[in-house]
PDB file of C-alpha atoms in Angstrom:
ATOM      1  CA  MET B   1       0.221  -0.077   0.086  1.00  0.00           C
ATOM      2  CA  THR B   2       1.445   3.201  -1.134  1.00  0.00           C
ATOM      3  CA  THR B   3       1.168   6.855   0.659  1.00  0.00           C
ATOM      4  CA  VAL B   4       2.303   9.988  -0.220  1.00  0.00           C
ATOM      5  CA  VAL B   5       3.312  11.157   3.220  1.00  0.00           C
ATOM      6  CA  GLN B   6       6.784  10.962   5.176  1.00  0.00           C
ATOM      7  CA  SER B   7       6.205   9.459   8.557  1.00  0.00           C
ATOM      8  CA  PRO B   8       7.865  10.985  11.549  1.00  0.00           C
ATOM      9  CA  TYR B   9       8.591   7.415  13.029  1.00  0.00           C
ATOM     10  CA  SER B  10      10.988   5.033  12.395  1.00  0.00           C
ATOM     11  CA  SER B  11      10.326   1.479  10.974  1.00  0.00           C
ATOM     12  CA  GLU B  12      11.536   0.301  14.129  1.00  0.00           C
ATOM     13  CA  GLN B  13       9.530   2.455  16.399  1.00  0.00           C
ATOM     14  CA  ILE B  14       6.222   1.607  14.286  1.00  0.00           C
ATOM     15  CA  ALA B  15       7.049  -2.059  14.484  1.00  0.00           C
ATOM     16  CA  ALA B  16       7.549  -1.518  18.348  1.00  0.00           C
ATOM     17  CA  TRP B  17       4.368   0.712  18.255  1.00  0.00           C
ATOM     18  CA  LEU B  18       2.196  -1.888  16.696  1.00  0.00           C
ATOM     19  CA  ARG B  19       3.616  -4.969  19.025  1.00  0.00           C
ATOM     20  CA  GLY B  20       2.592  -2.616  22.088  1.00  0.00           C
ATOM     21  CA  MET B  21      -1.007  -2.384  21.095  1.00  0.00           C
ATOM     22  CA  LEU B  22      -1.030  -6.262  20.062  1.00  0.00           C
ATOM     23  CA  THR B  23      -0.124  -6.395  23.726  1.00  0.00           C
ATOM     24  CA  ILE B  24      -3.013  -4.995  24.889  1.00  0.00           C
ATOM     25  CA  ALA B  25      -5.521  -6.468  22.662  1.00  0.00           C
ATOM     26  CA  TRP B  26      -3.763 -10.026  23.956  1.00  0.00           C
ATOM     27  CA  ALA B  27      -3.626  -8.593  27.451  1.00  0.00           C
ATOM     28  CA  ASP B  28      -6.922 -10.466  28.608  1.00  0.00           C
ATOM     29  CA  GLY B  29      -6.832 -13.384  26.255  1.00  0.00           C
ATOM     30  CA  ASN B  30     -10.619 -12.752  25.893  1.00  0.00           C
ATOM     31  CA  PHE B  31     -10.960 -13.100  22.120  1.00  0.00           C
ATOM     32  CA  ASP B  32     -12.434 -15.749  19.768  1.00  0.00           C
ATOM     33  CA  GLU B  33     -11.180 -17.277  16.608  1.00  0.00           C
ATOM     34  CA  GLN B  34     -12.681 -14.417  14.637  1.00  0.00           C
ATOM     35  CA  GLU B  35     -10.926 -11.888  16.410  1.00  0.00           C
ATOM     36  CA  GLN B  36      -7.549 -13.950  16.284  1.00  0.00           C
ATOM     37  CA  GLN B  37      -7.623 -14.044  12.472  1.00  0.00           C
ATOM     38  CA  LEU B  38      -7.989 -10.252  12.636  1.00  0.00           C
ATOM     39  CA  ILE B  39      -5.328  -9.781  14.735  1.00  0.00           C
ATOM     40  CA  ALA B  40      -3.435 -11.946  12.386  1.00  0.00           C
ATOM     41  CA  SER B  41      -4.259 -10.265   9.328  1.00  0.00           C
ATOM     42  CA  ILE B  42      -3.538  -6.819  10.940  1.00  0.00           C
ATOM     43  CA  THR B  43       0.249  -8.230  12.015  1.00  0.00           C
ATOM     44  CA  LYS B  44       0.567  -9.225   8.535  1.00  0.00           C
ATOM     45  CA  ASP B  45      -0.588  -6.326   6.511  1.00  0.00           C
ATOM     46  CA  GLU B  46       0.978  -3.582   8.957  1.00  0.00           C
ATOM     47  CA  LEU B  47       4.167  -5.152  10.180  1.00  0.00           C
ATOM     48  CA  ALA B  48       5.307  -7.169   7.423  1.00  0.00           C
ATOM     49  CA  PRO B  49       8.123  -7.333   6.224  1.00  0.00           C
ATOM     50  CA  CYS B  50       9.804  -5.958  10.021  1.00  0.00           C
ATOM     51  CA  LEU B  51       8.363  -9.092  11.585  1.00  0.00           C
ATOM     52  CA  GLU B  52       7.133 -12.519  10.952  1.00  0.00           C
ATOM     53  CA  TRP B  53       3.917 -13.856  11.987  1.00  0.00           C
ATOM     54  CA  ASP B  54       5.129 -17.152  13.257  1.00  0.00           C
ATOM     55  CA  SER B  55       7.950 -15.847  15.642  1.00  0.00           C
ATOM     56  CA  LEU B  56       5.662 -12.671  16.649  1.00  0.00           C
ATOM     57  CA  GLU B  57       5.865 -11.904  20.176  1.00  0.00           C
ATOM     58  CA  VAL B  58       4.471  -9.624  22.727  1.00  0.00           C
ATOM     59  CA  ILE B  59       6.737  -6.707  23.525  1.00  0.00           C
ATOM     60  CA  THR B  60       8.052  -6.318  27.129  1.00  0.00           C
ATOM     61  CA  PRO B  61       8.040  -3.027  28.459  1.00  0.00           C
ATOM     62  CA  GLU B  62      11.934  -2.165  28.719  1.00  0.00           C
ATOM     63  CA  GLU B  63      12.028  -2.909  25.051  1.00  0.00           C
ATOM     64  CA  LEU B  64       9.107  -0.793  24.042  1.00  0.00           C
ATOM     65  CA  ALA B  65      11.214   2.090  26.176  1.00  0.00           C
ATOM     66  CA  THR B  66      14.392   1.341  24.273  1.00  0.00           C
ATOM     67  CA  VAL B  67      12.752   2.123  21.126  1.00  0.00           C
ATOM     68  CA  LEU B  68      10.314   4.547  21.386  1.00  0.00           C
ATOM     69  CA  GLY B  69      12.536   6.587  24.134  1.00  0.00           C
ATOM     70  CA  LYS B  70      11.484   7.619  27.436  1.00  0.00           C
ATOM     71  CA  ASN B  71       9.238  10.628  28.670  1.00  0.00           C
ATOM     72  CA  THR B  72       9.023  11.587  24.862  1.00  0.00           C
ATOM     73  CA  PRO B  73       6.067  12.847  22.413  1.00  0.00           C
ATOM     74  CA  THR B  74       6.375   9.442  20.880  1.00  0.00           C
ATOM     75  CA  ALA B  75       6.064   7.139  24.212  1.00  0.00           C
ATOM     76  CA  GLU B  76       3.028   9.666  25.122  1.00  0.00           C
ATOM     77  CA  ASN B  77       1.357   9.097  21.766  1.00  0.00           C
ATOM     78  CA  PHE B  78       1.766   5.587  21.973  1.00  0.00           C
ATOM     79  CA  LEU B  79      -0.083   5.067  25.038  1.00  0.00           C
ATOM     80  CA  ARG B  80      -2.739   7.031  23.879  1.00  0.00           C
ATOM     81  CA  THR B  81      -3.293   4.560  21.195  1.00  0.00           C
ATOM     82  CA  ALA B  82      -2.943   1.645  23.467  1.00  0.00           C
ATOM     83  CA  VAL B  83      -5.327   2.948  25.958  1.00  0.00           C
ATOM     84  CA  MET B  84      -7.425   3.166  22.985  1.00  0.00           C
ATOM     85  CA  VAL B  85      -7.116  -0.489  22.248  1.00  0.00           C
ATOM     86  CA  ALA B  86      -7.720  -1.239  25.668  1.00  0.00           C
ATOM     87  CA  ILE B  87     -11.123   0.401  26.127  1.00  0.00           C
ATOM     88  CA  ALA B  88     -12.137  -0.132  22.401  1.00  0.00           C
ATOM     89  CA  ASP B  89     -14.675  -3.481  23.443  1.00  0.00           C
ATOM     90  CA  ALA B  90     -16.013  -0.813  26.629  1.00  0.00           C
ATOM     91  CA  THR B  91     -14.347  -2.983  29.564  1.00  0.00           C
ATOM     92  CA  TYR B  92     -10.960  -2.759  31.098  1.00  0.00           C
ATOM     93  CA  SER B  93      -9.559  -5.880  32.685  1.00  0.00           C
ATOM     94  CA  PRO B  94      -7.259  -6.055  35.367  1.00  0.00           C
ATOM     95  CA  SER B  95      -4.831  -7.719  32.805  1.00  0.00           C
ATOM     96  CA  GLU B  96      -4.877  -4.668  30.759  1.00  0.00           C
ATOM     97  CA  ASP B  97      -4.483  -2.485  33.581  1.00  0.00           C
ATOM     98  CA  GLN B  98      -1.247  -4.343  34.493  1.00  0.00           C
ATOM     99  CA  VAL B  99       0.340  -4.146  31.289  1.00  0.00           C
ATOM    100  CA  LEU B 100      -0.688  -0.497  30.851  1.00  0.00           C
ATOM    101  CA  HIS B 101       0.624   0.493  34.184  1.00  0.00           C
ATOM    102  CA  GLN B 102       4.078  -1.247  32.875  1.00  0.00           C
ATOM    103  CA  PHE B 103       4.115   0.313  30.243  1.00  0.00           C
ATOM    104  CA  CYS B 104       3.582   3.794  32.029  1.00  0.00           C
ATOM    105  CA  GLN B 105       6.369   3.231  34.110  1.00  0.00           C
ATOM    106  CA  ALA B 106       9.099   1.909  31.405  1.00  0.00           C
ATOM    107  CA  LEU B 107       8.096   5.045  29.267  1.00  0.00           C
ATOM    108  CA  GLY B 108       8.310   7.430  32.235  1.00  0.00           C
ATOM    109  CA  GLU B 109       4.856   8.876  31.705  1.00  0.00           C
ATOM    110  CA  PRO B 110       2.660   9.832  34.865  1.00  0.00           C
ATOM    111  CA  GLU B 111       0.332   6.673  35.901  1.00  0.00           C
ATOM    112  CA  ASP B 112      -2.693   9.208  37.114  1.00  0.00           C
ATOM    113  CA  ILE B 113      -3.939   8.859  33.236  1.00  0.00           C
ATOM    114  CA  LEU B 114      -5.154   5.411  34.348  1.00  0.00           C
ATOM    115  CA  SER B 115      -6.790   6.087  37.669  1.00  0.00           C
ATOM    116  CA  ALA B 116     -10.147   7.246  36.160  1.00  0.00           C
ATOM    117  CA  LEU B 117     -10.544   4.383  34.129  1.00  0.00           C
ATOM    118  CA  ARG B 118      -9.882   2.123  37.082  1.00  0.00           C
ATOM    119  CA  HIS B 119     -13.260   3.290  38.864  1.00  0.00           C
ATOM    120  CA  THR B 120     -15.297   3.480  35.322  1.00  0.00           C
ATOM    121  CA  LEU B 121     -14.985   0.499  33.295  1.00  0.00           C
ATOM    122  CA  GLU B 122     -15.817  -3.029  34.205  1.00  0.00           C
ATOM    123  CA  ASP B 123     -14.143  -6.282  34.271  1.00  0.00           C
ATOM    124  CA  LYS B 124     -16.067  -8.253  31.617  1.00  0.00           C
ATOM    125  CA  ALA B 125     -15.384 -11.587  33.598  1.00  0.00           C
ATOM    126  CA  GLN B 126     -16.137 -10.535  36.983  1.00  0.00           C
ATOM    127  CA  ALA B 127     -18.456  -7.611  36.023  1.00  0.00           C
ATOM    128  CA  THR B 128     -17.115  -5.749  38.987  1.00  0.00           C
ATOM    129  CA  PRO B 129     -15.112  -2.378  39.327  1.00  0.00           C
ATOM    130  CA  VAL B 130     -11.566  -3.342  38.830  1.00  0.00           C
ATOM    131  CA  LEU B 131     -10.161  -1.050  41.373  1.00  0.00           C
ATOM    132  CA  THR B 132     -12.434  -1.921  44.764  1.00  0.00           C
ATOM    133  CA  THR B 133     -12.762   1.263  46.746  1.00  0.00           C
ATOM    134  CA  PRO B 134     -15.463   2.691  48.881  1.00  0.00           C
ATOM    135  CA  LEU B 135     -16.425   5.073  45.422  1.00  0.00           C
ATOM    136  CA  THR B 136     -18.759   3.861  43.607  1.00  0.00           C
ATOM    137  CA  ALA B 137     -18.165   6.061  40.522  1.00  0.00           C
ATOM    138  CA  PRO B 138     -16.046   9.075  39.716  1.00  0.00           C
ATOM    139  CA  ALA B 139     -17.554  12.460  39.457  1.00  0.00           C
ATOM    140  CA  PRO B 140     -19.439  13.610  35.981  1.00  0.00           C
ATOM    141  CA  ASP B 141     -16.122  15.709  35.103  1.00  0.00           C
ATOM    142  CA  ALA B 142     -13.758  13.202  36.551  1.00  0.00           C
ATOM    143  CA  LEU B 143     -12.691  11.733  33.061  1.00  0.00           C
ATOM    144  CA  THR B 144     -12.286  15.444  31.865  1.00  0.00           C
ATOM    145  CA  PRO B 145      -8.582  15.074  32.331  1.00  0.00           C
ATOM    146  CA  LEU B 146      -8.532  11.813  30.658  1.00  0.00           C
ATOM    147  CA  ARG B 147     -10.810  12.844  27.508  1.00  0.00           C
ATOM    148  CA  ASP B 148      -8.583  15.881  26.584  1.00  0.00           C
ATOM    149  CA  TRP B 149      -5.797  14.135  26.890  1.00  0.00           C
ATOM    150  CA  LEU B 150      -6.694  11.118  24.823  1.00  0.00           C
ATOM    151  CA  ASP B 151      -8.089  14.157  22.164  1.00  0.00           C
ATOM    152  CA  GLY B 152      -4.454  15.189  22.034  1.00  0.00           C
ATOM    153  CA  LEU B 153      -3.660  12.434  19.823  1.00  0.00           C
ATOM    154  CA  ASP B 154      -2.001  13.750  16.629  1.00  0.00           C
ATOM    155  CA  VAL B 155      -2.302  10.817  14.037  1.00  0.00           C
ATOM    156  CA  GLN B 156       0.960  10.792  11.757  1.00  0.00           C
ATOM    157  CA  ASP B 157       1.704   7.413  10.384  1.00  0.00           C
ATOM    158  CA  PRO B 158      -0.527   5.188   8.083  1.00  0.00           C
ATOM    159  CA  ARG B 159       0.689   2.202   9.714  1.00  0.00           C
ATOM    160  CA  VAL B 160      -0.701   3.252  12.779  1.00  0.00           C
ATOM    161  CA  ALA B 161      -3.694   4.929  11.184  1.00  0.00           C
ATOM    162  CA  ARG B 162      -4.841   1.552   9.379  1.00  0.00           C
ATOM    163  CA  PHE B 163      -4.361  -0.380  12.761  1.00  0.00           C
ATOM    164  CA  LEU B 164      -6.350   1.952  14.624  1.00  0.00           C
ATOM    165  CA  CYS B 165      -9.253   1.691  11.938  1.00  0.00           C
ATOM    166  CA  LYS B 166      -9.256  -1.897  12.144  1.00  0.00           C
ATOM    167  CA  MET B 167      -9.434  -2.158  15.719  1.00  0.00           C
ATOM    168  CA  ILE B 168     -12.041   0.357  16.695  1.00  0.00           C
ATOM    169  CA  PRO B 169     -15.610  -0.710  15.652  1.00  0.00           C
ATOM    170  CA  SER B 170     -17.016   1.391  12.525  1.00  0.00           C
ATOM    171  CA  GLN B 171     -20.456   1.908  14.462  1.00  0.00           C
ATOM    172  CA  CYS B 172     -21.948   1.409  17.964  1.00  0.00           C
ATOM    173  CA  PRO B 173     -23.211  -2.088  18.154  1.00  0.00           C
ATOM    174  CA  PHE B 174     -26.730  -2.439  18.834  1.00  0.00           C
ATOM    175  CA  GLU B 175     -28.505  -3.492  21.998  1.00  0.00           C
ATOM    176  CA  ARG B 176     -29.642  -6.862  22.389  1.00  0.00           C
ATOM    177  CA  ASP B 177     -31.250  -9.144  24.942  1.00  0.00           C
ATOM    178  CA  VAL B 178     -29.529 -12.318  25.647  1.00  0.00           C
ATOM    179  CA  THR B 179     -32.160 -15.317  26.297  1.00  0.00           C
ATOM    180  CA  LEU B 180     -32.154 -18.654  27.876  1.00  0.00           C
ATOM    181  CA  PHE B 181     -34.807 -21.198  27.252  1.00  0.00           C
ATOM    182  CA  GLY B 182     -37.158 -18.690  26.287  1.00  0.00           C
ATOM    183  CA  ARG B 183     -36.510 -16.133  28.651  1.00  0.00           C
ATOM    184  CA  LYS B 184     -34.615 -12.805  29.055  1.00  0.00           C
ATOM    185  CA  ILE B 185     -31.661 -13.441  31.531  1.00  0.00           C
ATOM    186  CA  VAL B 186     -29.821 -10.069  30.526  1.00  0.00           C
ATOM    187  CA  HIS B 187     -30.041  -6.812  28.668  1.00  0.00           C
ATOM    188  CA  ILE B 188     -26.687  -5.381  26.491  1.00  0.00           C
ATOM    189  CA  PRO B 189     -27.199  -1.534  26.093  1.00  0.00           C
ATOM    190  CA  PRO B 190     -25.344  -0.341  23.004  1.00  0.00           C
ATOM    191  CA  LEU B 191     -21.258   0.030  23.322  1.00  0.00           C
ATOM    192  CA  CYS B 192     -22.092   3.844  22.891  1.00  0.00           C
ATOM    193  CA  LYS B 193     -24.265   3.666  26.014  1.00  0.00           C
ATOM    194  CA  ILE B 194     -21.500   1.685  28.367  1.00  0.00           C
ATOM    195  CA  ASN B 195     -18.364   2.934  27.513  1.00  0.00           C
ATOM    196  CA  PRO B 196     -17.791   6.622  28.467  1.00  0.00           C
ATOM    197  CA  LEU B 197     -14.808   7.110  26.139  1.00  0.00           C
ATOM    198  CA  TYR B 198     -16.838   5.934  23.049  1.00  0.00           C
ATOM    199  CA  GLU B 199     -16.523   9.594  21.987  1.00  0.00           C
ATOM    200  CA  GLN B 200     -12.867   9.683  21.876  1.00  0.00           C
ATOM    201  CA  LEU B 201     -12.655   6.259  20.139  1.00  0.00           C
ATOM    202  CA  VAL B 202     -15.258   7.579  17.495  1.00  0.00           C
ATOM    203  CA  GLY B 203     -12.986  11.017  17.410  1.00  0.00           C
ATOM    204  CA  LEU B 204      -9.871   8.857  16.987  1.00  0.00           C
ATOM    205  CA  ARG B 205     -11.275   6.425  14.273  1.00  0.00           C
ATOM    206  CA  PHE B 206     -12.589   9.476  12.029  1.00  0.00           C
ATOM    207  CA  ARG B 207      -8.876  11.232  12.684  1.00  0.00           C
ATOM    208  CA  ALA B 208      -7.092   8.470  11.425  1.00  0.00           C
ATOM    209  CA  LEU B 209      -9.679   7.678   8.446  1.00  0.00           C
ATOM    210  CA  SER B 210      -9.375  11.529   7.305  1.00  0.00           C
ATOM    211  CA  TYR B 211      -5.608  10.812   7.783  1.00  0.00           C
ATOM    212  CA  LEU B 212      -5.538   7.986   5.237  1.00  0.00           C
ATOM    213  CA  ALA B 213      -7.686   9.851   2.769  1.00  0.00           C
ATOM    214  CA  ASP B 214      -6.827  13.445   2.862  1.00  0.00           C
ATOM    215  CA  ASP B 215      -2.794  13.064   3.363  1.00  0.00           C
ATOM    216  CA  CYS B 216      -2.030   9.504   2.279  1.00  0.00           C
ATOM    217  CA  LYS B 217      -4.285   9.601  -0.528  1.00  0.00           C
ATOM    218  CA  GLU B 218      -5.499   5.953   0.307  1.00  0.00           C
ATOM    219  CA  ASP B 219      -8.828   4.500  -0.690  1.00  0.00           C
ATOM    220  CA  VAL B 220     -10.586   4.076   2.515  1.00  0.00           C
ATOM    221  CA  SER B 221     -13.697   2.551   1.733  1.00  0.00           C
ATOM    222  CA  GLU B 222     -12.560  -0.787   3.277  1.00  0.00           C
ATOM    223  CA  TYR B 223     -12.841   0.809   6.778  1.00  0.00           C
ATOM    224  CA  ILE B 224     -16.268   2.191   6.362  1.00  0.00           C
TER     225      ILE B 224
END
């Protein structure tokens, strides 16, 4: 796939960046065969020829810091995309939190960006808050700093943009009822109703699409 823009990142940085996002995507091990095939496809398309799928391994925090630097704009932008990948399915699991915590430490970034997530999103498996404190939910404006921080991401590389367009859902999934033996046992609301950062996800996906279409002159019809 050919583009007409020059990325500010080296091939080594992008390979580490995408491996880091895949590490987050794999963190909770909560994906089915179809999702595994999607991740394999993304890896082959976006990482090749830097990495071979058969030998792909998750990236360690230390390796990530060596490539992206410590307390750098590149490291901060990576963490923004990593958080977006972690919340794309409207859940924030303890395993994802642990990986992001390690990434923050290694990259020299403040960990307070994760605090609001721990109070807001729920562990899919246990359906209980990830951080157990007397607080039941953050104040209405508690997520404002995190939203502003996420909105500060500037998409500057086509490979990262394509990854985000594939990983972030193109539309809010419909609400649905789960039934067992003809009786409704649970009602699942639309993703946009249960993810308080859904607007940030939509905004990031739109910026990634616009970057590919306007700056890179790519056909983005496959992502729409």
